[in-house]
CSV table of N, CA and C in Angstrom, one decimal:
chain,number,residue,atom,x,y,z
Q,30,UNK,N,26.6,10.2,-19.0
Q,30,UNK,CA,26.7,10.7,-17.6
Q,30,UNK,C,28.2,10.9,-17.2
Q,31,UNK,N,28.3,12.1,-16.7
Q,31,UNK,CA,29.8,12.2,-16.1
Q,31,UNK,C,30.1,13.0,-14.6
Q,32,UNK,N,30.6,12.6,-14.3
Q,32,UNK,CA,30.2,13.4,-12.4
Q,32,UNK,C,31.8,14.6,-12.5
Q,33,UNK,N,31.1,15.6,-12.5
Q,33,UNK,CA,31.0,16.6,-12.5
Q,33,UNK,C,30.6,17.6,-11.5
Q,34,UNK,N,31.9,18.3,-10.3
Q,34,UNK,CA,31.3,18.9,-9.3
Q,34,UNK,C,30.4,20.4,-10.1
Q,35,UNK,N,29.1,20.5,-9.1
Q,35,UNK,CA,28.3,22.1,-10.1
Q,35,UNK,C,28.3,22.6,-8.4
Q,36,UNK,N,28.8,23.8,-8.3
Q,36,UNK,CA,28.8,24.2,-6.8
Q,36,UNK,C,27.4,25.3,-6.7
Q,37,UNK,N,26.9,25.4,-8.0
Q,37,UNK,CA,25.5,26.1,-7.7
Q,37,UNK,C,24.3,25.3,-7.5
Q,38,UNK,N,24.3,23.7,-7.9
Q,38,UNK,CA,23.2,23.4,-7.5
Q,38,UNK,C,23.3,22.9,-6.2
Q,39,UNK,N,24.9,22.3,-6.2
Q,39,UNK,CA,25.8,22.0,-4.1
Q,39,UNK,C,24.2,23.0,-3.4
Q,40,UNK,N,24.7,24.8,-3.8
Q,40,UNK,CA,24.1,26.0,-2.7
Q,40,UNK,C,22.4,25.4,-2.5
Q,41,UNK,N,22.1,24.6,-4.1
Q,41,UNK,CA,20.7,25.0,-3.7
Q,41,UNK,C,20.2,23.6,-2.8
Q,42,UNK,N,20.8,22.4,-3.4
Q,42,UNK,CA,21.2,21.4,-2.6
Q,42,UNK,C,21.0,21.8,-0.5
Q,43,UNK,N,22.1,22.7,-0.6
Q,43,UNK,CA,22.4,23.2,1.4
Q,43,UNK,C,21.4,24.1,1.8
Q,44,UNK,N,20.1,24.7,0.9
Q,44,UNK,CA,19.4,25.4,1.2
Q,44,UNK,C,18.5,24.9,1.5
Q,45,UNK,N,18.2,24.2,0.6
Q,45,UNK,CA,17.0,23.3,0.7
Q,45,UNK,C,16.8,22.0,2.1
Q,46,UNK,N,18.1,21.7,2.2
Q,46,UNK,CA,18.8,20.8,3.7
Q,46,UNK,C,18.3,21.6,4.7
Q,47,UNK,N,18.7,23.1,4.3
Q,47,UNK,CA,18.4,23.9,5.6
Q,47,UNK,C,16.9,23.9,5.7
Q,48,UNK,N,16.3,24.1,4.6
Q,48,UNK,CA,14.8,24.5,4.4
Q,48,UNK,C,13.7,23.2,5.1
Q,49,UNK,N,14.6,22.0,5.1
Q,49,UNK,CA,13.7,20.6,5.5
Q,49,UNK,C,14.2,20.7,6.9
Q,50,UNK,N,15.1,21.2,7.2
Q,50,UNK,CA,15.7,20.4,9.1
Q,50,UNK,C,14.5,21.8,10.1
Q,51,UNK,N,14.9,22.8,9.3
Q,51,UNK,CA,13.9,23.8,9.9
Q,51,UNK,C,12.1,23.5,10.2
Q,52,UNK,N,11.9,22.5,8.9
Q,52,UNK,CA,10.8,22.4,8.8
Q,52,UNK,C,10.5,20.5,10.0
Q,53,UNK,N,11.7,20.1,9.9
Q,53,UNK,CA,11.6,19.0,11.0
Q,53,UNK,C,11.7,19.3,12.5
Q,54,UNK,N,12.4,19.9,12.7
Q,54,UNK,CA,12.2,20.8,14.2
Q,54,UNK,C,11.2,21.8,14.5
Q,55,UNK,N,10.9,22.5,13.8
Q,55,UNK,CA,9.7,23.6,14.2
Q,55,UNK,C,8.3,23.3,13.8
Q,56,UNK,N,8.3,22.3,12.8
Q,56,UNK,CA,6.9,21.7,12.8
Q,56,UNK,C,6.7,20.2,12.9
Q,57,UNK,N,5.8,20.0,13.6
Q,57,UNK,CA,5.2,18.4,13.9
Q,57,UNK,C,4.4,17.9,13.3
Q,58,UNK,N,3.2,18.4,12.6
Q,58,UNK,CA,2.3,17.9,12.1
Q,58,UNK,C,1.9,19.3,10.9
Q,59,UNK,N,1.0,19.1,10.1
Q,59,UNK,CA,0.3,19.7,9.2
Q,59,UNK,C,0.5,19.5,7.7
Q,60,UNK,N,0.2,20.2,6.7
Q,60,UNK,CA,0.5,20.3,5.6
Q,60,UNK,C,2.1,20.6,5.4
Q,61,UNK,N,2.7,21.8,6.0
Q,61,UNK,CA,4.1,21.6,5.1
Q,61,UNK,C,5.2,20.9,5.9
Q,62,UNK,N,4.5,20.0,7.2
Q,62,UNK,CA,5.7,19.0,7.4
Q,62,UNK,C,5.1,17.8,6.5
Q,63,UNK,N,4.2,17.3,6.6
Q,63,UNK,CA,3.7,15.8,6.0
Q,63,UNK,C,3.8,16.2,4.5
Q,64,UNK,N,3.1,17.2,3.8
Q,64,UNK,CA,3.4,17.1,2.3
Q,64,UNK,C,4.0,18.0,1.8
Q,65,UNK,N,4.7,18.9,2.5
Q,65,UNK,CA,5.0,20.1,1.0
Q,65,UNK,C,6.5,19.7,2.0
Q,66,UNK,N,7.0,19.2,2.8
Q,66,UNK,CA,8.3,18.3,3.1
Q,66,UNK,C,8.5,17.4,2.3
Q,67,UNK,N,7.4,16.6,1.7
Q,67,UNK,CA,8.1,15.5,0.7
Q,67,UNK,C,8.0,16.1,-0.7
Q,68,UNK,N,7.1,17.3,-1.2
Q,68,UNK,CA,7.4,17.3,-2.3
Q,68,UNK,C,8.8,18.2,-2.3
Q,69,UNK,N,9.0,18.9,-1.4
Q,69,UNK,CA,10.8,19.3,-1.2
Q,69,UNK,C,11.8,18.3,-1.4
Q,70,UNK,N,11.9,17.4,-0.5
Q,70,UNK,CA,12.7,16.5,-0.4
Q,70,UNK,C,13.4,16.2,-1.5
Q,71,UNK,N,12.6,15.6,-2.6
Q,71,UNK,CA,12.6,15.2,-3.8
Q,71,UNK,C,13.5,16.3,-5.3
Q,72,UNK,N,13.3,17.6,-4.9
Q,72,UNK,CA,13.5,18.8,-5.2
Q,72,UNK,C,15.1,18.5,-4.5
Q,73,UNK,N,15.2,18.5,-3.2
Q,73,UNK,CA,16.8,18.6,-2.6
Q,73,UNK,C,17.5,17.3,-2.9
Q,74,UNK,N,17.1,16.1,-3.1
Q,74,UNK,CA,17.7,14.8,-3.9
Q,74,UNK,C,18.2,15.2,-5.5
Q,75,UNK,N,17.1,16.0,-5.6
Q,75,UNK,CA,17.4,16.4,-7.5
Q,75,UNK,C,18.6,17.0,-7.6
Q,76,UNK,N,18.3,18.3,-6.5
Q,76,UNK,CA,19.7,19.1,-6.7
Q,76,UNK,C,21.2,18.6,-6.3
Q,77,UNK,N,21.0,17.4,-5.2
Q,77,UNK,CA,22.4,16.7,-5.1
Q,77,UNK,C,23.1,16.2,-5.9
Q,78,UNK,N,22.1,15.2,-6.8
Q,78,UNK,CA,22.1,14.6,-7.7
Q,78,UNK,C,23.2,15.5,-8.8
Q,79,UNK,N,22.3,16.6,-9.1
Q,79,UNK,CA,22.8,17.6,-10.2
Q,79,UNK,C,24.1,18.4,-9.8
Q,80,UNK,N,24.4,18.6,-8.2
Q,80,UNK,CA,25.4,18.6,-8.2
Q,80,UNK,C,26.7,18.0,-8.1
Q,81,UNK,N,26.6,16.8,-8.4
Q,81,UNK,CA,27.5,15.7,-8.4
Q,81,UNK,C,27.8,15.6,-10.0
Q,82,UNK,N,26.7,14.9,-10.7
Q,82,UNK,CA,26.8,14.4,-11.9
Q,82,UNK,C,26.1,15.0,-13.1
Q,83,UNK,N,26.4,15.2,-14.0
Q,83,UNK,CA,25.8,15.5,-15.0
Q,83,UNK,C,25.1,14.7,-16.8
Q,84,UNK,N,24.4,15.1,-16.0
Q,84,UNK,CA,23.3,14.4,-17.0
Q,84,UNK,C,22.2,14.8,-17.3
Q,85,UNK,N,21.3,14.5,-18.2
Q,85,UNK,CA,19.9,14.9,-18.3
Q,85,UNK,C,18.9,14.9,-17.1
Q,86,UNK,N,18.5,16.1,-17.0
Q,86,UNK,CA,17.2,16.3,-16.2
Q,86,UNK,C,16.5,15.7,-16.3
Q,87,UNK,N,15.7,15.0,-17.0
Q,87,UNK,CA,15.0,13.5,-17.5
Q,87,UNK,C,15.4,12.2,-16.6
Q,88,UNK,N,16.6,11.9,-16.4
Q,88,UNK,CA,17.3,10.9,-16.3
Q,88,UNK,C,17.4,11.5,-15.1
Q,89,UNK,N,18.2,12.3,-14.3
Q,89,UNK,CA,17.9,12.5,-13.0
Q,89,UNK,C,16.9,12.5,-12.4
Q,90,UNK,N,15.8,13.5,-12.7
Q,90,UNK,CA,14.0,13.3,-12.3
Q,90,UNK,C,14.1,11.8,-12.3
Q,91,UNK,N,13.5,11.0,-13.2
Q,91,UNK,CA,13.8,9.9,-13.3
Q,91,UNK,C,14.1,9.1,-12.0
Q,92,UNK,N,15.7,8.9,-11.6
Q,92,UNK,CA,16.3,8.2,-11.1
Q,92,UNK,C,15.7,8.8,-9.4
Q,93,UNK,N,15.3,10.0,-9.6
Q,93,UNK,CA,15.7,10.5,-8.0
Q,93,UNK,C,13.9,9.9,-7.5
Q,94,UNK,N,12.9,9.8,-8.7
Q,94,UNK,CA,11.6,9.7,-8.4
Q,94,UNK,C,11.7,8.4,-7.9
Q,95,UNK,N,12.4,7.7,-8.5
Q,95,UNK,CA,12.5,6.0,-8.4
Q,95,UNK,C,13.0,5.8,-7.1
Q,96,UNK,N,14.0,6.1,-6.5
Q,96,UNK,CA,14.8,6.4,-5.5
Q,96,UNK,C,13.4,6.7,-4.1
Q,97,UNK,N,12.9,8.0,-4.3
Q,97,UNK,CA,12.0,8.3,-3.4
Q,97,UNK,C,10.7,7.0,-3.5
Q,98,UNK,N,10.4,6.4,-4.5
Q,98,UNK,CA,9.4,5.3,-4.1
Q,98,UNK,C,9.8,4.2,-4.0
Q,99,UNK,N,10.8,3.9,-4.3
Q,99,UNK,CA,11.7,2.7,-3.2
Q,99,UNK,C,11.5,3.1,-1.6
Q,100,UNK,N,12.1,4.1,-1.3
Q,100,UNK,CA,11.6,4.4,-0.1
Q,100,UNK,C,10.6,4.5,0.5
Q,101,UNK,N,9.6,4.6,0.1
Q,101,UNK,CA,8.0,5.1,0.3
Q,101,UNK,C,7.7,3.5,0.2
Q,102,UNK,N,7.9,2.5,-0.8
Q,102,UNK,CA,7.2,1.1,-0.2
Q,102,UNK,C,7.7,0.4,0.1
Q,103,UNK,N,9.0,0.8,0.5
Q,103,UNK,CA,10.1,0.4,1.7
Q,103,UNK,C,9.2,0.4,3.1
Q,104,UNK,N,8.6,1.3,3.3
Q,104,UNK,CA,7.8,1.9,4.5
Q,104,UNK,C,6.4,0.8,5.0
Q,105,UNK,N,6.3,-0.2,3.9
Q,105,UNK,CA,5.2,-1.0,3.9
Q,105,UNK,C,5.6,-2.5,4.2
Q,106,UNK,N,7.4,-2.6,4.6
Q,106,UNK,CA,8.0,-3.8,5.5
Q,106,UNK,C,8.7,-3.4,6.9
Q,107,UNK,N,9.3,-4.7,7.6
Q,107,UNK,CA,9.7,-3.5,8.9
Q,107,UNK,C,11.1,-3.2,8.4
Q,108,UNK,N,11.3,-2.5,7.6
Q,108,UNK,CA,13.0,-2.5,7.3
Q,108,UNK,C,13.4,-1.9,8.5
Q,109,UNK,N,13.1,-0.7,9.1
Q,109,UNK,CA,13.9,-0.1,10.3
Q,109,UNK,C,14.1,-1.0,11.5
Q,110,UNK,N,13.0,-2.0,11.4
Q,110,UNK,CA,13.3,-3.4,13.0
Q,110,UNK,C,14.3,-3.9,12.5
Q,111,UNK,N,14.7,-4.7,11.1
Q,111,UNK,CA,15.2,-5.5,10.4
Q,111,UNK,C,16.9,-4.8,11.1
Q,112,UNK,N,17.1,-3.8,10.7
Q,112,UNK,CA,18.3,-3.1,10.9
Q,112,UNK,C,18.3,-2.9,12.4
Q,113,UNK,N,17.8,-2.9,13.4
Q,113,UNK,CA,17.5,-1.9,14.5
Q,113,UNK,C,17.7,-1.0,14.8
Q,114,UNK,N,16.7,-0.4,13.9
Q,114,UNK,CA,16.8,1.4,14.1
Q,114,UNK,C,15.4,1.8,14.4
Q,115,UNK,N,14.6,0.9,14.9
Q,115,UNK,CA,12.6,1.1,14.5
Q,115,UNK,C,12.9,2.3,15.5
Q,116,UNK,N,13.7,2.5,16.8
Q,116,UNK,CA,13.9,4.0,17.9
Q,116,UNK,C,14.2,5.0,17.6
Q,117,UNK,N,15.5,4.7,16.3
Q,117,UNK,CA,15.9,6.1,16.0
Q,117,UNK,C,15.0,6.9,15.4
Q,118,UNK,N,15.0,8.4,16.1
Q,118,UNK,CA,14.7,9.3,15.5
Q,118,UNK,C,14.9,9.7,13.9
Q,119,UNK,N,16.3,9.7,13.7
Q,119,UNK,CA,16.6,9.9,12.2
Q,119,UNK,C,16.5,9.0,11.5
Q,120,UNK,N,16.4,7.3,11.9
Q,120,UNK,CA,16.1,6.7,10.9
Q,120,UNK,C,14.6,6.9,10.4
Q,121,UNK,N,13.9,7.1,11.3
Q,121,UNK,CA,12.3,7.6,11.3
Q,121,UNK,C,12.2,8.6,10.5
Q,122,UNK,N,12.7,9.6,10.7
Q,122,UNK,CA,12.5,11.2,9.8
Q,122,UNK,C,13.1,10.6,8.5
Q,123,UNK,N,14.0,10.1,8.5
Q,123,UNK,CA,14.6,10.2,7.0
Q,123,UNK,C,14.0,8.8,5.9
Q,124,UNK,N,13.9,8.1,6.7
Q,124,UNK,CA,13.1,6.9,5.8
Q,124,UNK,C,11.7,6.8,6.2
Q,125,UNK,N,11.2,7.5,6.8
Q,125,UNK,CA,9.3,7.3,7.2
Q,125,UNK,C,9.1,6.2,7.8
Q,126,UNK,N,7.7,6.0,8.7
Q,126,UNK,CA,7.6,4.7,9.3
Q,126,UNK,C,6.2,4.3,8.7
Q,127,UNK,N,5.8,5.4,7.9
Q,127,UNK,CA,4.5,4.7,7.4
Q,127,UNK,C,4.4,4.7,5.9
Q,128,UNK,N,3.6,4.1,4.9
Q,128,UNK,CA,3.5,4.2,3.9
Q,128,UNK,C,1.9,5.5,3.3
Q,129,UNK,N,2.0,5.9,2.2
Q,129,UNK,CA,1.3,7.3,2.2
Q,129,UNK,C,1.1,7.7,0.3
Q,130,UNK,N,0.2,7.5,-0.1
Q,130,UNK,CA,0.1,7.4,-1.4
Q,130,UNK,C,0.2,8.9,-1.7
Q,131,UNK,N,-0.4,9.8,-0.4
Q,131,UNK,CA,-0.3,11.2,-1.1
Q,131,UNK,C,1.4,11.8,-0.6
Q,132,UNK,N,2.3,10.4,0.0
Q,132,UNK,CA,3.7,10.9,-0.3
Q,132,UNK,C,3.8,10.7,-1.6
Q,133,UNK,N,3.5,9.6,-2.4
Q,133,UNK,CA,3.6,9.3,-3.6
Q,133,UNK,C,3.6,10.2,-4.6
Q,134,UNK,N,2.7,10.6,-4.5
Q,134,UNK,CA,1.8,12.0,-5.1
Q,134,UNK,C,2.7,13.3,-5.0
Q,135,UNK,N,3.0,13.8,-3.6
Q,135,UNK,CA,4.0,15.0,-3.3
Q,135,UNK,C,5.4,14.7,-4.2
Q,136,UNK,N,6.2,13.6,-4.5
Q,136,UNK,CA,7.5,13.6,-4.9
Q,136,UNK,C,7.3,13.8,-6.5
Q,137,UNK,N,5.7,13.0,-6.6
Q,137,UNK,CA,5.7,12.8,-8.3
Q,137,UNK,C,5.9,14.8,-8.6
Q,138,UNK,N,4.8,15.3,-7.8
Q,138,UNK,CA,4.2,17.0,-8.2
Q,138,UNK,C,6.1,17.4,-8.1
Q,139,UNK,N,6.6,17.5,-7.1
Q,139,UNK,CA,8.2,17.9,-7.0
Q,139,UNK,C,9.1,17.4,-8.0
Q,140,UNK,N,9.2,16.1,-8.5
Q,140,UNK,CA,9.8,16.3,-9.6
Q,140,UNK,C,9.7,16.4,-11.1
Q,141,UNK,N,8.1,16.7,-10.9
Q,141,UNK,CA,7.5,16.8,-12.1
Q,141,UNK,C,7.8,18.6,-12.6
Q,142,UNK,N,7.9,19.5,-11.5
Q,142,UNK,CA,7.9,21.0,-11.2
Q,142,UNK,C,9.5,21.1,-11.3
Q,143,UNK,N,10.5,20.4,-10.7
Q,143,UNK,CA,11.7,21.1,-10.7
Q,143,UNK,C,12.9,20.6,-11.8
Q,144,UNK,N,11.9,19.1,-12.5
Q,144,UNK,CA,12.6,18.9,-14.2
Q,144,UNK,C,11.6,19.4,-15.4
Q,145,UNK,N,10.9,20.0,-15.1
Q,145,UNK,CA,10.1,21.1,-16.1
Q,145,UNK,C,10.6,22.6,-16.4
Q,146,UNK,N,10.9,23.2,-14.8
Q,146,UNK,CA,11.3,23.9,-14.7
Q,146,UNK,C,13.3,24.2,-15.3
Q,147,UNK,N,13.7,23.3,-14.8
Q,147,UNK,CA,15.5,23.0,-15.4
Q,147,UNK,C,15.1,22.8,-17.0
Q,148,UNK,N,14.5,22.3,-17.2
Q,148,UNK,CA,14.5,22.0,-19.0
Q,148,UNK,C,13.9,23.6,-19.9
Q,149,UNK,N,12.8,24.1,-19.1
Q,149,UNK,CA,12.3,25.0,-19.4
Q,149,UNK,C,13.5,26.7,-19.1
Q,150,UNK,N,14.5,26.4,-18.5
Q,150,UNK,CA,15.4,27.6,-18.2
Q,150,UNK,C,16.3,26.9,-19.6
Q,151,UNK,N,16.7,25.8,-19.3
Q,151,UNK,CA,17.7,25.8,-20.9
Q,151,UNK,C,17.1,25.9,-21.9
Q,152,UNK,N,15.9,26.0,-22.4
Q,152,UNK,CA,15.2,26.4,-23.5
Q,152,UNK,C,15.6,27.8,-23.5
Q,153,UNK,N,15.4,28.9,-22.5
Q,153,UNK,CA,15.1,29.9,-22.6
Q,153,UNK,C,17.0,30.5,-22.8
Q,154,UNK,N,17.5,29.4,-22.2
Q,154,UNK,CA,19.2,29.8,-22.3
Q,154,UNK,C,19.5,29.6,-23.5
Q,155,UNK,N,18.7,28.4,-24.1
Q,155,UNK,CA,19.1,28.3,-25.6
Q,155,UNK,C,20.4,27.2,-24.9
Q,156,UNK,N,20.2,26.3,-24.2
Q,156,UNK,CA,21.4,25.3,-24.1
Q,156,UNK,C,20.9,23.7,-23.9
Q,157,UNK,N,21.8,23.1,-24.9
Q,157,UNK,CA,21.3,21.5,-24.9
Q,157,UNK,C,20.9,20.9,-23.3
Q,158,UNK,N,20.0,20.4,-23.8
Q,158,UNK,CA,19.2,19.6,-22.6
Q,158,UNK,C,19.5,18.1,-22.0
Q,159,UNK,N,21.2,18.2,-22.5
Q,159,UNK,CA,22.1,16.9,-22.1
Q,159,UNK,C,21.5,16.1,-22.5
């Protein structure tokens, strides 16, 4: 592992930021705020990740999946009272206030799709898979 700025995965990283805040202000409820939000999310953690450090796709998937279900059964004590943040808005949006197996489910399908997908373009580049 070596941290290493990548300013292309940074863009996809700020797109995907854009792609979730859009999706937190203009929608409230349905399928692509509650699940195709978290299986994004997970997708825009990946790409931070990748654009910081460099390492195996494996190992990032990995780390960022682990990361999102710490959070997710984080959601099943009062961490946000503990801190006092149970009002904030953003602590709400960004850490959940409830627990959700088909969040579980959404981050596994996202980073099962976007470290399949990275491994499967270096195949095709013909470049080590770190």
């Amino acid at each position: 592992m070596k941290f290493k700025f990548n300013h292309i995965y940074f863009i996809y990283f700020l797109a995907l930021l854009g792609i979730e805040i859009l999706i937190a202000i203009f929608l409230k409820s349905g399928f692509i705020r509650h699940t195709f939000g978290d299986y994004l999310v997970v997708i825009l953690l990946f790409f931070f990740f990748k654009a910081f450090i460099k390492a195996s796709d494996i190992a990032i998937g990995i780390v960022t999946l682990l990361i999102a279900f710490a959070i997710e059964f984080l959601q099943l004590t009062n961490m946000l009272s503990y801190f006092g943040l149970e009002h904030s808005k953003w602590a709400n949006l960004i850490f959940g206030n409830y627990f959700s197996i088909q969040d579980l489910l959404a981050y596994t399908l996202g980073i099962l799709t976007v470290t399949s997908l990275e491994i499967k373009k270096r195949f095709l580049l013909k470049q080590p898979i770190n």
